CSV table of C-alpha atoms in Angstrom, one decimal:
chain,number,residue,atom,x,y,z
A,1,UNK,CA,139.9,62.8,86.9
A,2,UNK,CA,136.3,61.0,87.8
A,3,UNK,CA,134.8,64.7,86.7
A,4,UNK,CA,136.7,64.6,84.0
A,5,UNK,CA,135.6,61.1,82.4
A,6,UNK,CA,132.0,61.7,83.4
A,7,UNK,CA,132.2,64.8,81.4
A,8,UNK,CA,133.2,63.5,78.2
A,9,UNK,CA,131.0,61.0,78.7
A,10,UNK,CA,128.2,62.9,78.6
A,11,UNK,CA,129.4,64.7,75.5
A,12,UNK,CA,129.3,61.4,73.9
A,13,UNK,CA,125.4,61.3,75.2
A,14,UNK,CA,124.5,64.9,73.5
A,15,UNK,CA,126.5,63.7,70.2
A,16,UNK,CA,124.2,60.5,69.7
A,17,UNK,CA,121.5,61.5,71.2
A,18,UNK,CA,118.4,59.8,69.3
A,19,UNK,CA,115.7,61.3,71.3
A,20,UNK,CA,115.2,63.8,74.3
A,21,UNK,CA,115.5,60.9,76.7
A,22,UNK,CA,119.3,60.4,75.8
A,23,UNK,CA,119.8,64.4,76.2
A,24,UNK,CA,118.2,64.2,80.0
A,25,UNK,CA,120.5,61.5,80.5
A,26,UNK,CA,123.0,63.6,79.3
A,27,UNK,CA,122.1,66.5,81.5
A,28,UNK,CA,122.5,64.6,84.2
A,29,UNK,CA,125.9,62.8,83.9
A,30,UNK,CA,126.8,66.3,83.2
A,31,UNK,CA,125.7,67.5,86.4
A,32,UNK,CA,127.7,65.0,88.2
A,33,UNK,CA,130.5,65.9,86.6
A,34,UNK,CA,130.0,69.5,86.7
A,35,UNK,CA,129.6,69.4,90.6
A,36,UNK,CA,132.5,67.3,90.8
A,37,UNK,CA,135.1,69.2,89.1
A,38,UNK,CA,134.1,72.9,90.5
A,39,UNK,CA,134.3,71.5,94.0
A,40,UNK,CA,137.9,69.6,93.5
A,41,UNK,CA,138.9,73.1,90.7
A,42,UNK,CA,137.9,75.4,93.7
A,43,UNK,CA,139.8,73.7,96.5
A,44,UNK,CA,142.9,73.1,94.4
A,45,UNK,CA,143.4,77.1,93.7
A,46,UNK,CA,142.9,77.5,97.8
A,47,UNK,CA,145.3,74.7,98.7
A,48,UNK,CA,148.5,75.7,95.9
A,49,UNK,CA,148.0,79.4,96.0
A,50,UNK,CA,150.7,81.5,97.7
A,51,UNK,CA,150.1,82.0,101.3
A,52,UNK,CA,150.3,86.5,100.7
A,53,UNK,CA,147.4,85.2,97.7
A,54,UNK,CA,144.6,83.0,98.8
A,55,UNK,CA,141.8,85.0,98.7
A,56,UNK,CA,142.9,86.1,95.5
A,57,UNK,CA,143.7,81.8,94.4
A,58,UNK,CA,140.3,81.7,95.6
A,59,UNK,CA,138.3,84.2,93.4
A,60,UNK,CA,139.6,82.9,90.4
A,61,UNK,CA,137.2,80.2,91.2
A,62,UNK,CA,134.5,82.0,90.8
A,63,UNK,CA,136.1,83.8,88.1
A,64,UNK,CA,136.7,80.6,86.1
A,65,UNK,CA,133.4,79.1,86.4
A,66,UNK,CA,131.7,82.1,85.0
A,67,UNK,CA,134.0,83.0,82.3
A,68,UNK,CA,133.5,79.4,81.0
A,69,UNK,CA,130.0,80.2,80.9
A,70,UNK,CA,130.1,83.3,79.0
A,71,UNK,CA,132.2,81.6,76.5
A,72,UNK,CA,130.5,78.4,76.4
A,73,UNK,CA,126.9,80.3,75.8
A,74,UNK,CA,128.8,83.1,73.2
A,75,UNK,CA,130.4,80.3,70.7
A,76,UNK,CA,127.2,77.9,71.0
A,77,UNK,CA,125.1,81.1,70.1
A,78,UNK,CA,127.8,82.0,67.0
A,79,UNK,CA,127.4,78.8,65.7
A,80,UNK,CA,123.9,78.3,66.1
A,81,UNK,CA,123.9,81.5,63.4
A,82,UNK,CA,126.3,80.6,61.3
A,83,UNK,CA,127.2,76.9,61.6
A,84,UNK,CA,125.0,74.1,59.4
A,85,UNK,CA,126.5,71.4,62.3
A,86,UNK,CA,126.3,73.5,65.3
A,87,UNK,CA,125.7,70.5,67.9
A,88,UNK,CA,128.4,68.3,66.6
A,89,UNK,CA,130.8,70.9,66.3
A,90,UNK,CA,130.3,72.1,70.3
A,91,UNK,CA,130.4,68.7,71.3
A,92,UNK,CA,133.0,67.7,69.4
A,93,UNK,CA,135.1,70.3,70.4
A,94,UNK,CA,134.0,69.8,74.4
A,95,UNK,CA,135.1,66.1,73.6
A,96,UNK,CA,138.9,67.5,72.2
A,97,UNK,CA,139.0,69.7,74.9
A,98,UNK,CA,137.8,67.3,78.2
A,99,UNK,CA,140.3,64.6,77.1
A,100,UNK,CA,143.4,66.9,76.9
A,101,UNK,CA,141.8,67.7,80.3
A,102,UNK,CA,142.5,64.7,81.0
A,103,UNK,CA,146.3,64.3,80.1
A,104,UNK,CA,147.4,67.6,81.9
A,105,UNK,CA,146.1,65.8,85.1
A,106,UNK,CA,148.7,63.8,85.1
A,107,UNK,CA,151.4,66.3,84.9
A,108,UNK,CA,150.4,68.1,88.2
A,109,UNK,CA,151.0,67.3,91.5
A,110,UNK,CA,148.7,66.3,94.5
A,111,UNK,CA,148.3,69.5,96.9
A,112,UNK,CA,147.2,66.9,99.9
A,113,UNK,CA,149.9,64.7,100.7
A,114,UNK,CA,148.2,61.4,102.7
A,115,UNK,CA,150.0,59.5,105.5
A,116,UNK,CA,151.1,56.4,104.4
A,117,UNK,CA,148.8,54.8,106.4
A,118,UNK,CA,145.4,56.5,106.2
A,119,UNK,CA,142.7,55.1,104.2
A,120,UNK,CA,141.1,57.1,101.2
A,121,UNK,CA,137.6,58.3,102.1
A,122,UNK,CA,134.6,56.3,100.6
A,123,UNK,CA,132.5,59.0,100.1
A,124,UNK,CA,133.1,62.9,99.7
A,125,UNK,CA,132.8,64.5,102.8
A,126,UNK,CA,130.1,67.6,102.3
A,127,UNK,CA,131.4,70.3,105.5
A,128,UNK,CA,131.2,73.4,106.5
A,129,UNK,CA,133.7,73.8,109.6
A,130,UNK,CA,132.2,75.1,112.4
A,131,UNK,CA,135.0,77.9,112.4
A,132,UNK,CA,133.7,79.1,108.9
A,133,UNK,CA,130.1,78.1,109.8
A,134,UNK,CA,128.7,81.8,110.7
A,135,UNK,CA,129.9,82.9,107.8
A,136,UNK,CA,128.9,80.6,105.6
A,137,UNK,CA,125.2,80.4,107.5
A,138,UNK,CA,124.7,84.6,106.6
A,139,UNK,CA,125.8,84.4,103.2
A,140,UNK,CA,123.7,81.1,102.2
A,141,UNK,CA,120.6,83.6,101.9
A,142,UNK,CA,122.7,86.0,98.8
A,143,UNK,CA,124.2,82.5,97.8
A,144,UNK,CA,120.9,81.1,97.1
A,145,UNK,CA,119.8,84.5,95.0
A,146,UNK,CA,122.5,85.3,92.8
A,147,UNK,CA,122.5,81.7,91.5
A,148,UNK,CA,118.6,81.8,91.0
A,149,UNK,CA,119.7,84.9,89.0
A,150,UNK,CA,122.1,83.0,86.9
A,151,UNK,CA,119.7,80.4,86.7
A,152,UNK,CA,116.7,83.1,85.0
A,153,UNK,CA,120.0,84.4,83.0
A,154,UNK,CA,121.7,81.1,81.8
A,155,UNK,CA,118.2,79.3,82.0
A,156,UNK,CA,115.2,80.8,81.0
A,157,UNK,CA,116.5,84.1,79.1
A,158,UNK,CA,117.9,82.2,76.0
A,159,UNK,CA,113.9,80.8,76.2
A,160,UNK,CA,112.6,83.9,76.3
A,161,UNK,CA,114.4,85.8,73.5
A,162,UNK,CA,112.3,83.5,71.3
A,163,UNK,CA,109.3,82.5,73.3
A,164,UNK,CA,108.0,85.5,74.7
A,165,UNK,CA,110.2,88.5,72.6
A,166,UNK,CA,109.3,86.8,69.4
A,167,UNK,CA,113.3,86.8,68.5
A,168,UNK,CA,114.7,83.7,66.6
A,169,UNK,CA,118.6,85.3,66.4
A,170,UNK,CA,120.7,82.4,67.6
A,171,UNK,CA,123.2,85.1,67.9
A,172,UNK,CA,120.9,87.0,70.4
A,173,UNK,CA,119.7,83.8,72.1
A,174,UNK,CA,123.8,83.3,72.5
A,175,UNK,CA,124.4,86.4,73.8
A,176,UNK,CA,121.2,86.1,76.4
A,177,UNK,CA,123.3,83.6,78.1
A,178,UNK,CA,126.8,85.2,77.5
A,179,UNK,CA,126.3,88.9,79.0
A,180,UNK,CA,126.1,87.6,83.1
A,181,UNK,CA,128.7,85.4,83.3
A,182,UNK,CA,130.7,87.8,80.9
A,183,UNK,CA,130.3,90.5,83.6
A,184,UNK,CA,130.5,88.0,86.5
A,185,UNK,CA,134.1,87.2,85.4
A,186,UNK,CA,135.2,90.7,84.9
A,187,UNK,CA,133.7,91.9,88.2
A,188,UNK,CA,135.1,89.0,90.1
A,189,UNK,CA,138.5,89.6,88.4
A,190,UNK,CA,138.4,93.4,88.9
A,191,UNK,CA,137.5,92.8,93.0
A,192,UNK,CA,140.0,90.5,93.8
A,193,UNK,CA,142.3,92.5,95.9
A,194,UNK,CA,139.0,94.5,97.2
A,195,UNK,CA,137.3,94.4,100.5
A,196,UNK,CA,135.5,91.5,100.8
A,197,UNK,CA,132.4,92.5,103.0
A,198,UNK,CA,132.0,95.6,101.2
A,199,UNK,CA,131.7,93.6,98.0
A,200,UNK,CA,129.5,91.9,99.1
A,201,UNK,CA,127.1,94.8,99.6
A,202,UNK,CA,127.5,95.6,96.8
A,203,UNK,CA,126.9,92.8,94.7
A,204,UNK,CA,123.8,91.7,97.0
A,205,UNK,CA,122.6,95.4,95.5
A,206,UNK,CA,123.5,95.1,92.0
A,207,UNK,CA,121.3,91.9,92.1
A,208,UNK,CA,118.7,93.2,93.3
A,209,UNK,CA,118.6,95.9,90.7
A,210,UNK,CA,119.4,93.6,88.3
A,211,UNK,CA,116.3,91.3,89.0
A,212,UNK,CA,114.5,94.4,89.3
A,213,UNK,CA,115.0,95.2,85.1
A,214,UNK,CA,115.1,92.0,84.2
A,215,UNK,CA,111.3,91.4,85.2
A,216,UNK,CA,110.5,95.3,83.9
A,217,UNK,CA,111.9,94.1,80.5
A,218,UNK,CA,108.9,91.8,80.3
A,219,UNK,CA,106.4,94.8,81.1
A,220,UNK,CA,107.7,96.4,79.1
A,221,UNK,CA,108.5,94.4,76.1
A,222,UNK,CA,111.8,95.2,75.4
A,223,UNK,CA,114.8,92.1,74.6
A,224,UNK,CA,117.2,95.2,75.4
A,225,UNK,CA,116.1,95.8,78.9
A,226,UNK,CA,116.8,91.8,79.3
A,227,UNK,CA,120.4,92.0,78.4
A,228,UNK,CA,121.1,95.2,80.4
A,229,UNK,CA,119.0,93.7,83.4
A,230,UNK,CA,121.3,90.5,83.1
A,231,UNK,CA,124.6,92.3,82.8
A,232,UNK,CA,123.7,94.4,86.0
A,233,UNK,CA,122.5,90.8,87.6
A,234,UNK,CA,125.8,89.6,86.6
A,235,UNK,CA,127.7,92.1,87.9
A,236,UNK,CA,126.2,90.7,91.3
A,237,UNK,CA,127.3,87.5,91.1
A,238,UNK,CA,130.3,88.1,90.2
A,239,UNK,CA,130.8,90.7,93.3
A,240,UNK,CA,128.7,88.3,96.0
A,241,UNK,CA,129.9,85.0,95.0
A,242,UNK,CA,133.8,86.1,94.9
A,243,UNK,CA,133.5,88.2,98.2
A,244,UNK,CA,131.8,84.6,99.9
A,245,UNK,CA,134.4,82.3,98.6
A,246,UNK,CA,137.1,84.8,100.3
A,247,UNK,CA,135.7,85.4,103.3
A,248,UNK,CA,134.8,81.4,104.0
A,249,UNK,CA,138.2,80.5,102.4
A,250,UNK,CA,140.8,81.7,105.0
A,251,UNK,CA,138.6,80.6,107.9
A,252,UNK,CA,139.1,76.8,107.5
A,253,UNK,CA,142.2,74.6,107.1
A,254,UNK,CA,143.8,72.8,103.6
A,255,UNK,CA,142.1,69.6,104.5
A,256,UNK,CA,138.6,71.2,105.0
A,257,UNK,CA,138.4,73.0,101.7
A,258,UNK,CA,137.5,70.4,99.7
A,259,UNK,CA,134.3,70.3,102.2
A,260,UNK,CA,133.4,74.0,102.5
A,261,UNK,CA,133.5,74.0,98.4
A,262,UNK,CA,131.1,70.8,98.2
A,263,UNK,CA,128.8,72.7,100.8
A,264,UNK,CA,128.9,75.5,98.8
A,265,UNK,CA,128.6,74.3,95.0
A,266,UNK,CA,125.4,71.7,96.7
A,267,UNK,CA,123.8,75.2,97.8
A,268,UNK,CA,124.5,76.9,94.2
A,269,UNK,CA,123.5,74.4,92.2
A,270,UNK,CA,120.1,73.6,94.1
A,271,UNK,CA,119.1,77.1,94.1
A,272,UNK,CA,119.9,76.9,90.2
A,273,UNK,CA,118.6,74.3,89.7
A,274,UNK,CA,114.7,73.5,91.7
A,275,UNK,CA,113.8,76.9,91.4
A,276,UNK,CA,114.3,76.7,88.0
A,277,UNK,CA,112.3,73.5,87.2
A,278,UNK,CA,109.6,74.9,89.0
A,279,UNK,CA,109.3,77.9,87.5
A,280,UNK,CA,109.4,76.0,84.4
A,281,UNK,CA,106.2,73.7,85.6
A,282,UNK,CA,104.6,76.9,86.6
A,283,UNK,CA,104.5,78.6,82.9
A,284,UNK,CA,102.0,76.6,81.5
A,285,UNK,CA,99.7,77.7,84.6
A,286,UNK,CA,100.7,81.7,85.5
A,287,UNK,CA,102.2,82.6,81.7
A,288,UNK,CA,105.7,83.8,80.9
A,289,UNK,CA,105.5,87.1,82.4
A,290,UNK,CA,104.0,86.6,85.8
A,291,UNK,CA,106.1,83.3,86.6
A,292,UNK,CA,109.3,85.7,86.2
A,293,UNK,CA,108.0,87.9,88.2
A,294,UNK,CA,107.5,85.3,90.7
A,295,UNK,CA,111.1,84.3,90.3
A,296,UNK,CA,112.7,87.3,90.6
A,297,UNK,CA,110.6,88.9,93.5
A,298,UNK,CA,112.0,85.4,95.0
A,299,UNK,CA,115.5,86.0,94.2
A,300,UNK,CA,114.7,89.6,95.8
A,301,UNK,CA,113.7,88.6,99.2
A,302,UNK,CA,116.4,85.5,99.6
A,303,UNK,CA,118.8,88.8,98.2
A,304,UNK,CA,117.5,91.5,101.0
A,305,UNK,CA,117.3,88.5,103.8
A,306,UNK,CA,121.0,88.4,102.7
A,307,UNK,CA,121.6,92.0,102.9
A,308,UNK,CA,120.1,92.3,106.3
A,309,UNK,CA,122.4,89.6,107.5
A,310,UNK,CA,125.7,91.2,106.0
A,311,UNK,CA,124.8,94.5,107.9
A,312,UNK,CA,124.5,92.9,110.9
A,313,UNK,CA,128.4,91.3,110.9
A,314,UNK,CA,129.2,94.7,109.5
A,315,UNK,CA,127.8,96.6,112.8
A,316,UNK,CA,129.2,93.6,115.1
């Protein structure tokens, strides 16, 4: 519910924003809300899933998260094109959407039932269980470079289209940030049911090649090689990150998923988020092209660390 508020909140923010102060602001309240609601969504589909379906309650996590991307970053794009109001009409409709968000909460039920006679926690407990805590500790490396991946995807792509490709398509710039979390979703979906280790390889590879095109695209100048670069980058995610949520799921009980999740979203979302900012403060210094490079030969190594680690457990 807190997520929930502070969401539409900050869709207030973006709709009156006078200045870029008031959307930084924005961004921020957002974040709260954002890392809020994926940790409680994510341990909510562990906790009421079937007990023969928990790793598959689990990927749609992942699933969900990125599919709200691809949307989110296709319809913004669409209307960017073709809309004369494109801002109010995205936050307008986030505004419509968070507050019937907020209604269906109170038709579902609680999946932790408290003792009448424990006290509700102060502060969210962040926790990986020390039962899950290998796991978690030889994953953290792929972890930290798919979501620098989405981060180049989601982040700086759009940015590129027009900076650096010379492109100013708000259909392309829309689809820049739609095509990974489009395939993340449908490669998370389609894995569900598979082995999770295996997937796991294979997504920690599909990134790798995936960084690899992306930063080729800027040698060799061509917006295409972006997208497809991205897509096979997605593709990674969507394997890695669904393989780690269902192998850390079933290793830890109901009342420590909420923990585990806010371990792992506080991971995701500083290596999308720092890496990104500096990369960003690097630009001016390095140029487009080399500061990419930078980033994804980053990605790469966190990626192969991962790798290295996965094969290890695999030979155990």
């Amino acid at each position: 519910m807190s997520a929930l508020l502070l969401h539409l909140m900050s869709s207030v923010v973006f709709l009156v924003a006078p200045s870029v102060d008031w959307v930084i602001a924005g961004r921020v309240v957002q974040g709260f809300a954002t890392g809020i609601a994926t940790t409680a969504f994510t341990a909510a589909l562990a906790e009421v899933a079937p007990p023969n379906r928990k790793r598959v309650g689990v990927a749609l996590g992942s699933v969900c998260l990125t599919g709200g991307l691809a949307l989110g970053s296709l319809v913004t794009g669409l209307l960017i094109e073709y809309a004369a109001s494109p801002n109010t009409i995205v936050f307008t409709g986030l505004s419509v959407t968070t507050c019937l968000g907020v209604v269906a909460i109170f038709y579902l039920p609680e999946t932790i039932t408290r003792p009448p006679d424990a006290r509700p926690p102060l502060v969210a407990r962040i926790a990986v269980p020390d039962a899950a805590r290998a796991e978690f500790t030889a994953a953290a490396p792929v972890v930290v470079a798919i979501w620098m991946l989405s981060a180049l995807s989601g982040g700086l792509a759009p940015a590129l289209v027009h900076s650096f490709f010379h492109n100013s398509s708000g259909l392309l710039n829309g689809v820049s940030g739609f095509i990974a979390p489009a395939m993340s979703a449908t490669v998370g979906l389609a894995i569900a049911r598979r082995d999770p280790r295996r997937s796991m390889l294979a997504g920690i590879l599909l990134s790798i090649v995936g960084a690899g095109v992306i930063a080729g695209s800027l040698g060799a100048g061509w917006v295409a090689a972006m997208i497809v670069g991205q897509a096979v980058a997605g593709a990674g995610f969507g394997a890695s990150f669904t393989a780690f949520l269902r192998l850390t799921s079933p290793l830890v009980t109901p009342t420590q998923h909420a923990g585990i999740a806010a371990a792992t979203y506080v991971l995701s979302y500083t290596a999308f988020g720092i890496p990104l900012v500096a990369a960003g403060s690097l630009t001016g210094r390095l140029g487009t092209a080399p500061t990419v490079w930078s980033y994804a030969a980053m990605a790469v190594l966190f990626a192969l660390a991962g790798l290295q680690m996965q094969i290890r457990i695999l030979r155990a």
